PDB file of C-alpha atoms in Angstrom:
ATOM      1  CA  UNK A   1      74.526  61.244  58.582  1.00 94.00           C
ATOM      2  CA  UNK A   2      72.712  59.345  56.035  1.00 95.00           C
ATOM      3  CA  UNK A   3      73.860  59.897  52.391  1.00 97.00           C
ATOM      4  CA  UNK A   4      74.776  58.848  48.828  1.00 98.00           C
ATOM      5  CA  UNK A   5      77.276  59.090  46.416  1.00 98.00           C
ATOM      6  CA  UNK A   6      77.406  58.362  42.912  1.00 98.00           C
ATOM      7  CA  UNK A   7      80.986  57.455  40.974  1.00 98.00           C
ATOM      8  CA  UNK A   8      81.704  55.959  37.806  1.00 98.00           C
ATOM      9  CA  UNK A   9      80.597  57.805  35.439  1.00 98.00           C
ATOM     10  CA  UNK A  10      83.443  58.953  31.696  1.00 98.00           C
ATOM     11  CA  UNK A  11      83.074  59.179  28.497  1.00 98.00           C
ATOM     12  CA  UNK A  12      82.151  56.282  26.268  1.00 98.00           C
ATOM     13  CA  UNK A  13      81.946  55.978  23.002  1.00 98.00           C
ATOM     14  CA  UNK A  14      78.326  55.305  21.416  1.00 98.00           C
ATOM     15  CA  UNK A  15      78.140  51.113  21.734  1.00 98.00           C
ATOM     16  CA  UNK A  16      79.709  51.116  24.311  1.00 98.00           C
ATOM     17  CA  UNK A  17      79.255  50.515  28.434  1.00 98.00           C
ATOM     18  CA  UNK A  18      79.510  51.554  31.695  1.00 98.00           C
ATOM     19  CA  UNK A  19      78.886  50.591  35.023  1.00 98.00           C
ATOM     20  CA  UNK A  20      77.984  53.471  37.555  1.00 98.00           C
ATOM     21  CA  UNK A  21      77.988  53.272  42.045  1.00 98.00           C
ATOM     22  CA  UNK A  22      75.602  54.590  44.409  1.00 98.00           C
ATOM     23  CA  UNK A  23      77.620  54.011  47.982  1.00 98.00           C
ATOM     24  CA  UNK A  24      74.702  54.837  50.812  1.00 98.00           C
ATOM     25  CA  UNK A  25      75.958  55.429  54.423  1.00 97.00           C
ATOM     26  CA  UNK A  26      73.905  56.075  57.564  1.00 97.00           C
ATOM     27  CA  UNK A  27      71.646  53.712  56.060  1.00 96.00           C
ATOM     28  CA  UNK A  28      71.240  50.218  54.707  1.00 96.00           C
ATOM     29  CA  UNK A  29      70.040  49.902  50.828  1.00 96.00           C
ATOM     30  CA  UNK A  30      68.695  46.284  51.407  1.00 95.00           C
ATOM     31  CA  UNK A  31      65.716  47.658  53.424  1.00 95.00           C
ATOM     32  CA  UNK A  32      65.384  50.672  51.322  1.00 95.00           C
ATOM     33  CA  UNK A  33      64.393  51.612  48.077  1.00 96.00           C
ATOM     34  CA  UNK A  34      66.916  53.330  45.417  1.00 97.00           C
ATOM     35  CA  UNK A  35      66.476  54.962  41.927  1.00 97.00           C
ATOM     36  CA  UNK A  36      68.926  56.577  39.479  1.00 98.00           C
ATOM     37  CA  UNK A  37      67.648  60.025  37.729  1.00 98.00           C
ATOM     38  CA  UNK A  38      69.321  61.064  35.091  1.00 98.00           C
ATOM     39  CA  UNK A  39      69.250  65.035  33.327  1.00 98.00           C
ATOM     40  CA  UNK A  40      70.071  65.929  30.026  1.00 98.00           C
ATOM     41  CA  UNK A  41      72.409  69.189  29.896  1.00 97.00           C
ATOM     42  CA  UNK A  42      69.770  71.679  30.087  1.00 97.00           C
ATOM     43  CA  UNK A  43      66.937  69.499  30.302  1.00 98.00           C
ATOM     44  CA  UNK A  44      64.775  67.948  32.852  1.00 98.00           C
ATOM     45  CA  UNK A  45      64.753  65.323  35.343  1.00 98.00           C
ATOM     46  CA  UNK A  46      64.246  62.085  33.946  1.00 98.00           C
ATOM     47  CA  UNK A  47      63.638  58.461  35.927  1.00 97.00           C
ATOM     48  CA  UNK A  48      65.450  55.483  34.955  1.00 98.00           C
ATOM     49  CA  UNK A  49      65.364  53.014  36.940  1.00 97.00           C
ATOM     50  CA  UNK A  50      64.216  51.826  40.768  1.00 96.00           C
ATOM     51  CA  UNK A  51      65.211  48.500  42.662  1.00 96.00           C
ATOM     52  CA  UNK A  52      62.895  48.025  45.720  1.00 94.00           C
ATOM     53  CA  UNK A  53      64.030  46.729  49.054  1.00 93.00           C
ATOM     54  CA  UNK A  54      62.603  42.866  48.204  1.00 93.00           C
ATOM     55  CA  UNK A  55      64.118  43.307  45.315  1.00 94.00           C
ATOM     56  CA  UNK A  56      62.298  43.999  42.575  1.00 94.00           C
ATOM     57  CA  UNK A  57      63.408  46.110  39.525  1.00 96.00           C
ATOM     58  CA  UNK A  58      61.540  48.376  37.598  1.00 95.00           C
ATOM     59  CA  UNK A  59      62.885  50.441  34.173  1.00 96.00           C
ATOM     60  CA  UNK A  60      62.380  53.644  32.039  1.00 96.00           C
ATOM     61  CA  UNK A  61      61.094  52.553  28.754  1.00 94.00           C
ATOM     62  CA  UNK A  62      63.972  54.263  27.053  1.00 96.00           C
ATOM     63  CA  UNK A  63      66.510  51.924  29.012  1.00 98.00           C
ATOM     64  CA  UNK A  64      64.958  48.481  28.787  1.00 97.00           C
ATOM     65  CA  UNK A  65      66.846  46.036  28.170  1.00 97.00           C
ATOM     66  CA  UNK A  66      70.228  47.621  28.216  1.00 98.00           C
ATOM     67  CA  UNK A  67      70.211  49.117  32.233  1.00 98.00           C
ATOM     68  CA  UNK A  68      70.497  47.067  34.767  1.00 98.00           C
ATOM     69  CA  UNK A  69      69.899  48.191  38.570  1.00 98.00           C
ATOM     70  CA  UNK A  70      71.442  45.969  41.324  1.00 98.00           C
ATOM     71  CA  UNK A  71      72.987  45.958  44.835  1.00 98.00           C
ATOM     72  CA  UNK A  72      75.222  44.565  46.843  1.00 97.00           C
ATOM     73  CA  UNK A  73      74.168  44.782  50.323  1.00 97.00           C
ATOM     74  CA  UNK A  74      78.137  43.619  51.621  1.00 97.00           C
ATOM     75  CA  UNK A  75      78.949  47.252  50.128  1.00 98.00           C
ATOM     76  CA  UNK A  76      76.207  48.744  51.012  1.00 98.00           C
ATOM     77  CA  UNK A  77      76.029  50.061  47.415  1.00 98.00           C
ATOM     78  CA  UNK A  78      73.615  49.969  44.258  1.00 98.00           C
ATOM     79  CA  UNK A  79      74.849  49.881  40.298  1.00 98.00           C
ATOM     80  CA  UNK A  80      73.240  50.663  37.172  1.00 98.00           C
ATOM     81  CA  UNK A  81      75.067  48.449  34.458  1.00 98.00           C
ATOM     82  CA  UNK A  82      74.303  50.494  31.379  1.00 98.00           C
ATOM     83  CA  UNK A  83      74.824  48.645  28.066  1.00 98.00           C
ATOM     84  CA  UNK A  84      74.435  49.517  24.202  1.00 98.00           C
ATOM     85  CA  UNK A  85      74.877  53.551  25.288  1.00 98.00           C
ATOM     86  CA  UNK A  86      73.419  56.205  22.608  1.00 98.00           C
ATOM     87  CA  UNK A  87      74.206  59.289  22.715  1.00 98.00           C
ATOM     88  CA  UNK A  88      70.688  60.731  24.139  1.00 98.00           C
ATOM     89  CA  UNK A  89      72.215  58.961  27.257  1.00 98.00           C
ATOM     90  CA  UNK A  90      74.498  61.530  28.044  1.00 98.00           C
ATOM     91  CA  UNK A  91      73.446  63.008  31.604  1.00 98.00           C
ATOM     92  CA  UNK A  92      74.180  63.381  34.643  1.00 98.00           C
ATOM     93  CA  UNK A  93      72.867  60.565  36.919  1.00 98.00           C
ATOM     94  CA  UNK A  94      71.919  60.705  40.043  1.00 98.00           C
ATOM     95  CA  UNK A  95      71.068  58.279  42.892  1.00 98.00           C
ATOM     96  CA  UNK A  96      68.236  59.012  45.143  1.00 98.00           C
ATOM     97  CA  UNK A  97      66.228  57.340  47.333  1.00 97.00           C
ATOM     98  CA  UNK A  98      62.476  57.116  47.456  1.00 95.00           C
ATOM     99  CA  UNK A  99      60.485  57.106  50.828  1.00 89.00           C
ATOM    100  CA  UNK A 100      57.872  54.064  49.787  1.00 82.00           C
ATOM    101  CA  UNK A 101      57.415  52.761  46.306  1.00 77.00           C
ATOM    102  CA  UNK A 102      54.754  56.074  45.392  1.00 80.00           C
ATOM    103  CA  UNK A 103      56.730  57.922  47.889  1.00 86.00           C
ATOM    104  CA  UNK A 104      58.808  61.201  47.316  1.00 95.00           C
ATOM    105  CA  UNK A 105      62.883  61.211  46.693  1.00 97.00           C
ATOM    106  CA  UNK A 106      63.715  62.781  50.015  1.00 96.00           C
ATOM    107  CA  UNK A 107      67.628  61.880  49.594  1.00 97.00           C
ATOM    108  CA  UNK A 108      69.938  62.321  46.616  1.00 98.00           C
ATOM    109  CA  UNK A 109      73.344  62.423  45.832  1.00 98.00           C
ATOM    110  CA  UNK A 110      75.838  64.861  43.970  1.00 98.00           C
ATOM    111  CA  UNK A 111      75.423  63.138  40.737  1.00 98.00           C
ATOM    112  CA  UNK A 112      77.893  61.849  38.299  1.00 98.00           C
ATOM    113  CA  UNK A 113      78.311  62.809  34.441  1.00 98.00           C
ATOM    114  CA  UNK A 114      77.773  60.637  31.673  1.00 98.00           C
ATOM    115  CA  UNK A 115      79.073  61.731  27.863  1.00 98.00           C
ATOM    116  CA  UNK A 116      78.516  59.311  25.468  1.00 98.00           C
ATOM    117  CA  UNK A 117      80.608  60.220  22.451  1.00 97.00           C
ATOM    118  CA  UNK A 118      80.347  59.335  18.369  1.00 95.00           C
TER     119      UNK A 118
ATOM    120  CA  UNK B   1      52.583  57.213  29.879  1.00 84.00           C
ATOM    121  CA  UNK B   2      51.643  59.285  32.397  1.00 90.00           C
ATOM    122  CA  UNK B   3      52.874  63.176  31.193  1.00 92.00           C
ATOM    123  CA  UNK B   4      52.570  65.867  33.969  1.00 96.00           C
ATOM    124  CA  UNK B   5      53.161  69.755  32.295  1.00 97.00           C
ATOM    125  CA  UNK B   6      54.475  72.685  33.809  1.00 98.00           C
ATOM    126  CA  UNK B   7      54.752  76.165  32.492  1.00 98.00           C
ATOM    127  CA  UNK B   8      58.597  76.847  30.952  1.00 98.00           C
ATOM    128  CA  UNK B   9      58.664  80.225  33.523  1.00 98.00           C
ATOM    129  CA  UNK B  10      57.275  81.832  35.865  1.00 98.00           C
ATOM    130  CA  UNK B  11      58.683  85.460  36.777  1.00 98.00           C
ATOM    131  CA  UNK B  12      57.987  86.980  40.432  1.00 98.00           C
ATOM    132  CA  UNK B  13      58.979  90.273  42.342  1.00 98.00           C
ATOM    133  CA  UNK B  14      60.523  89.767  45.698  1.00 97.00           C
ATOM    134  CA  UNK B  15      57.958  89.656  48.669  1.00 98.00           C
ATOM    135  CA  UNK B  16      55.561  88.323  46.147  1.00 98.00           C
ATOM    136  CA  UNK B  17      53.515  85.088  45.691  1.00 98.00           C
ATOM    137  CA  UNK B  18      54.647  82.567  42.834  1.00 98.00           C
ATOM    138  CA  UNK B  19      52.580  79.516  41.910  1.00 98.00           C
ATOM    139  CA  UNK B  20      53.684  76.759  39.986  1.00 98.00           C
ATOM    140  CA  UNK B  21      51.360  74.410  38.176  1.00 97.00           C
ATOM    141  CA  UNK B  22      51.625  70.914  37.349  1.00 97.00           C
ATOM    142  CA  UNK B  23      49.008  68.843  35.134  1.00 95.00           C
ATOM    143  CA  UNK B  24      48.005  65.806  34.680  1.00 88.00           C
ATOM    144  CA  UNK B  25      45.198  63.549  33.765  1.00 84.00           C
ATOM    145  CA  UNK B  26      43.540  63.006  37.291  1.00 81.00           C
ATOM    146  CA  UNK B  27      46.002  64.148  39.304  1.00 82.00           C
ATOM    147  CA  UNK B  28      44.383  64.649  42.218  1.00 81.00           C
ATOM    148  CA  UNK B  29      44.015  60.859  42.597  1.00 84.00           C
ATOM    149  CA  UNK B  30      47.771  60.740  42.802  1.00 88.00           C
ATOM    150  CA  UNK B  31      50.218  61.922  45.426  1.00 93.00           C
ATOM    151  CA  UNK B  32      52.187  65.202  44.198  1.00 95.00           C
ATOM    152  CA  UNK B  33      55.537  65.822  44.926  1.00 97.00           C
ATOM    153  CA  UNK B  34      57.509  68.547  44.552  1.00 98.00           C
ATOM    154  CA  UNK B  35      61.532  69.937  43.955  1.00 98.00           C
ATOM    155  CA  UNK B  36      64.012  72.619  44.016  1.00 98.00           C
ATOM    156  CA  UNK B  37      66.433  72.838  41.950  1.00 98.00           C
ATOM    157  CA  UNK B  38      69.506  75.318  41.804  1.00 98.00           C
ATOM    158  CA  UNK B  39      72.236  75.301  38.915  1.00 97.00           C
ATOM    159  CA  UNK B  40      74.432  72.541  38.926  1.00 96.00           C
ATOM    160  CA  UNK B  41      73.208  71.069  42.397  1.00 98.00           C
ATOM    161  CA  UNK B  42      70.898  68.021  43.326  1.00 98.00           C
ATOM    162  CA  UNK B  43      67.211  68.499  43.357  1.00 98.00           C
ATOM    163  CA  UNK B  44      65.649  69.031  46.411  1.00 98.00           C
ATOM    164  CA  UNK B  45      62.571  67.820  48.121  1.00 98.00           C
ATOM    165  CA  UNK B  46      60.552  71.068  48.965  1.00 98.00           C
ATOM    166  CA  UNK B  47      56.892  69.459  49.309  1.00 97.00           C
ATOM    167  CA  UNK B  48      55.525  65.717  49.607  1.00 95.00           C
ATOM    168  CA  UNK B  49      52.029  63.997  49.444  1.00 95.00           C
ATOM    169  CA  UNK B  50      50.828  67.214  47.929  1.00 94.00           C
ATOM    170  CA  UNK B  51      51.251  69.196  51.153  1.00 95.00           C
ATOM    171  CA  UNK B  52      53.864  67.940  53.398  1.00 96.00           C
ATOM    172  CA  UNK B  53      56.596  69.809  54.533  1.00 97.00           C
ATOM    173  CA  UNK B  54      59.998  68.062  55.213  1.00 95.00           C
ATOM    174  CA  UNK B  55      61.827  69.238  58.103  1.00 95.00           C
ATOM    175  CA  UNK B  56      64.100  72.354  57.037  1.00 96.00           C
ATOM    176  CA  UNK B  57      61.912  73.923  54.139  1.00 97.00           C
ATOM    177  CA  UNK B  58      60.546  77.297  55.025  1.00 97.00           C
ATOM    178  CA  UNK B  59      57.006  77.702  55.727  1.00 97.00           C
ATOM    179  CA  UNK B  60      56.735  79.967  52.542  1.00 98.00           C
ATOM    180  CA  UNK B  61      56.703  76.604  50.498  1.00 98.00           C
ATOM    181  CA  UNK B  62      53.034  74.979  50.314  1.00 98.00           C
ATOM    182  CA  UNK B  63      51.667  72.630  47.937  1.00 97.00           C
ATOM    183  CA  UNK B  64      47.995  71.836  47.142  1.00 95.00           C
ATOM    184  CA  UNK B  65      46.933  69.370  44.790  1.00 94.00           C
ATOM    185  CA  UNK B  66      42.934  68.836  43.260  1.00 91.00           C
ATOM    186  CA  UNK B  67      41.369  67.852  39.777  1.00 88.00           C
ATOM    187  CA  UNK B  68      43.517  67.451  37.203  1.00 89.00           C
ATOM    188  CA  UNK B  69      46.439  70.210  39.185  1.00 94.00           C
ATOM    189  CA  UNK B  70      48.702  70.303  41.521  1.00 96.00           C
ATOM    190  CA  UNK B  71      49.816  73.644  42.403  1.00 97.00           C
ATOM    191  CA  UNK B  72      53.534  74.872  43.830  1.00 98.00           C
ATOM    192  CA  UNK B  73      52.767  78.256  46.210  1.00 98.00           C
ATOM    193  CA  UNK B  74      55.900  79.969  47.337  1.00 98.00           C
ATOM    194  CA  UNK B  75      54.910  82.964  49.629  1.00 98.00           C
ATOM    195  CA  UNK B  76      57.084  86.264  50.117  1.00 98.00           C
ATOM    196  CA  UNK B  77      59.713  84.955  47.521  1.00 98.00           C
ATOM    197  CA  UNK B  78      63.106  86.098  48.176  1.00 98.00           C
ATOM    198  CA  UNK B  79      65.950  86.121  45.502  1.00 97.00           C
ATOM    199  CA  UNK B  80      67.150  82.353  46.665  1.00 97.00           C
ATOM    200  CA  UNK B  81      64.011  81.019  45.549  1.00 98.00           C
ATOM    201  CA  UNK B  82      65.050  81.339  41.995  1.00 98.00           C
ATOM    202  CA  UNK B  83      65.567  77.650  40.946  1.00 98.00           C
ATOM    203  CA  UNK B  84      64.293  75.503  38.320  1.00 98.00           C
ATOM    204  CA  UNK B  85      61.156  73.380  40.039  1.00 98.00           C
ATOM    205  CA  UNK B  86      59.479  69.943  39.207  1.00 98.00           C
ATOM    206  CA  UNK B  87      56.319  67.967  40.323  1.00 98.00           C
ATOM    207  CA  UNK B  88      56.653  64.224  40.360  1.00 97.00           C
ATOM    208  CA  UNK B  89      54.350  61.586  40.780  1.00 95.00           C
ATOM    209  CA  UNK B  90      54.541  57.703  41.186  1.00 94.00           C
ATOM    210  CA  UNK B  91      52.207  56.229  38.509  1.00 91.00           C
ATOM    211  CA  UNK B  92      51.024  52.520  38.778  1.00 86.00           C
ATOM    212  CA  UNK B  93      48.719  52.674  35.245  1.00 81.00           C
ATOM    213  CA  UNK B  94      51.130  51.003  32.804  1.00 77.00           C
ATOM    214  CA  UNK B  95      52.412  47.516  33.018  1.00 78.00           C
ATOM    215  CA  UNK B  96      55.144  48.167  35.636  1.00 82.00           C
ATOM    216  CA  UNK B  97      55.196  50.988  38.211  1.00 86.00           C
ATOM    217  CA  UNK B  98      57.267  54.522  37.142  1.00 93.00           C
ATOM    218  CA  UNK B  99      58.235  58.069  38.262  1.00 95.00           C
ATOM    219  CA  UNK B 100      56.975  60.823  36.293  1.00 96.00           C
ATOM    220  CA  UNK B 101      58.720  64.523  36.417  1.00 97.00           C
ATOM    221  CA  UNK B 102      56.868  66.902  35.447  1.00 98.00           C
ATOM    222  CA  UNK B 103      58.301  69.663  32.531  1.00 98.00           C
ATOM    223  CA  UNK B 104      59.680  71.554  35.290  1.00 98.00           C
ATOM    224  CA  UNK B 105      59.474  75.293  35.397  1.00 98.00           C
ATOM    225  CA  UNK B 106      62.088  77.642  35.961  1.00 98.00           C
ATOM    226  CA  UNK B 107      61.173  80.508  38.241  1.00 98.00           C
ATOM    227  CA  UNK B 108      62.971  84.029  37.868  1.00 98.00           C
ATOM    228  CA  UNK B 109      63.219  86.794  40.682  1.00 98.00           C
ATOM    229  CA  UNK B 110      62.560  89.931  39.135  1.00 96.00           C
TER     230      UNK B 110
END
């Protein structure tokens, strides 16, 4: 069964970092695309970032320069290293995995909370 | 950037048809996709390339997209349907490539 799952994600203080997983199974992430989503509590889905299967990387305006996507295709898993955190970063994230570069997110995960604190 | 807008709500009686909207500049030259979803769970992928169903979504779920909107139908809406629901698009305009989400639009089963 293909799938992924998101971990890492605490509180932080405001400055601070964090480094969140996407662990895919059933698939491999080196000839796929992934993206992290993030939502706001009570607000809407927002994209952040996308790392495509030759591996490019592409970034939300609000988060360039302190995300960065990558993967390690040994672990079959792709991080977001997420630097210089503000407080409008507090979200849940979520992994998910798009079906071409313009294509839809047919796969996500459960998601994994984010609270950056003053 | 590229914005895509939804209305906040849209309210429905069971057995009913809802439609959600989604605008955007031109959006018919773009592929429209579309998701459910519930309180506290992942999005889900209800339509693709406008009007694609993925295997496992009801038939009741159709999407059509021309002009400058892309339109959400759900047909004989039962009380599961209520979710929140967004329209996304992959825009290429800007300097680098990007997902857009539309506003999203929360639909309530009367």
């Amino acid at each position: 069964e293909e799938q992924l799952v998101e971990s890492g994600g605490g509180l932080v203080q405001s400055g601070g970092s964090l480094r969140l997983s996407c662990a895919a199974s059933g698939f491999t992430v080196s000839t796929n695309y992934i993206s992290w989503v993030r939502q706001a509590p009570g607000r809407g889905l927002e994209w952040v970032s996308v790392i495509y299967s030759g591996g490019s990387t592409y970034y939300a305006d609000s988060v360039k320069g302190r995300f960065t996507i990558s993967r390690d295709n040994s672990k079959n898993t792709v991080y977001v290293q997420m630097k210089s955190l503000r407080l409008e970063d507090t979200a849940v994230y979520y992994c998910a995995r798009p079906t071409y570069p313009m294509g839809s997110f047919d796969m996500w995960g459960q998601g994994t909370m984010v609270t950056v604190s003053s | 950037s590229y914005v895509l807008t939804q209305p906040p709500s849209v309210s429905v009686a069971p057995g009913k048809t809802a439609r959600i909207t989604c605008g955007g500049n031109n959006s018919g030259s773009k592929r429209v996709h579309w998701y459910q979803q519930k309180p506290g769970r992942a999005p889900v992928l209800v339509t693709s390339y406008d009007s694609d169903r993925p295997s496992g979504i009801p038939e009741r779920f159709s999407g059509s997209n021309s002009g400058n909107t892309a339109t959400l139908t759900i047909s004989r809406v039962e009380a599961g349907d209520e979710a929140d629901y967004y329209c996304q698009v992959w825009d290429s305009t800007s300097d680098h490539p990007s997902y857009v989400f539309g506003t999203g639009t929360k639909v309530t089963v009367l």
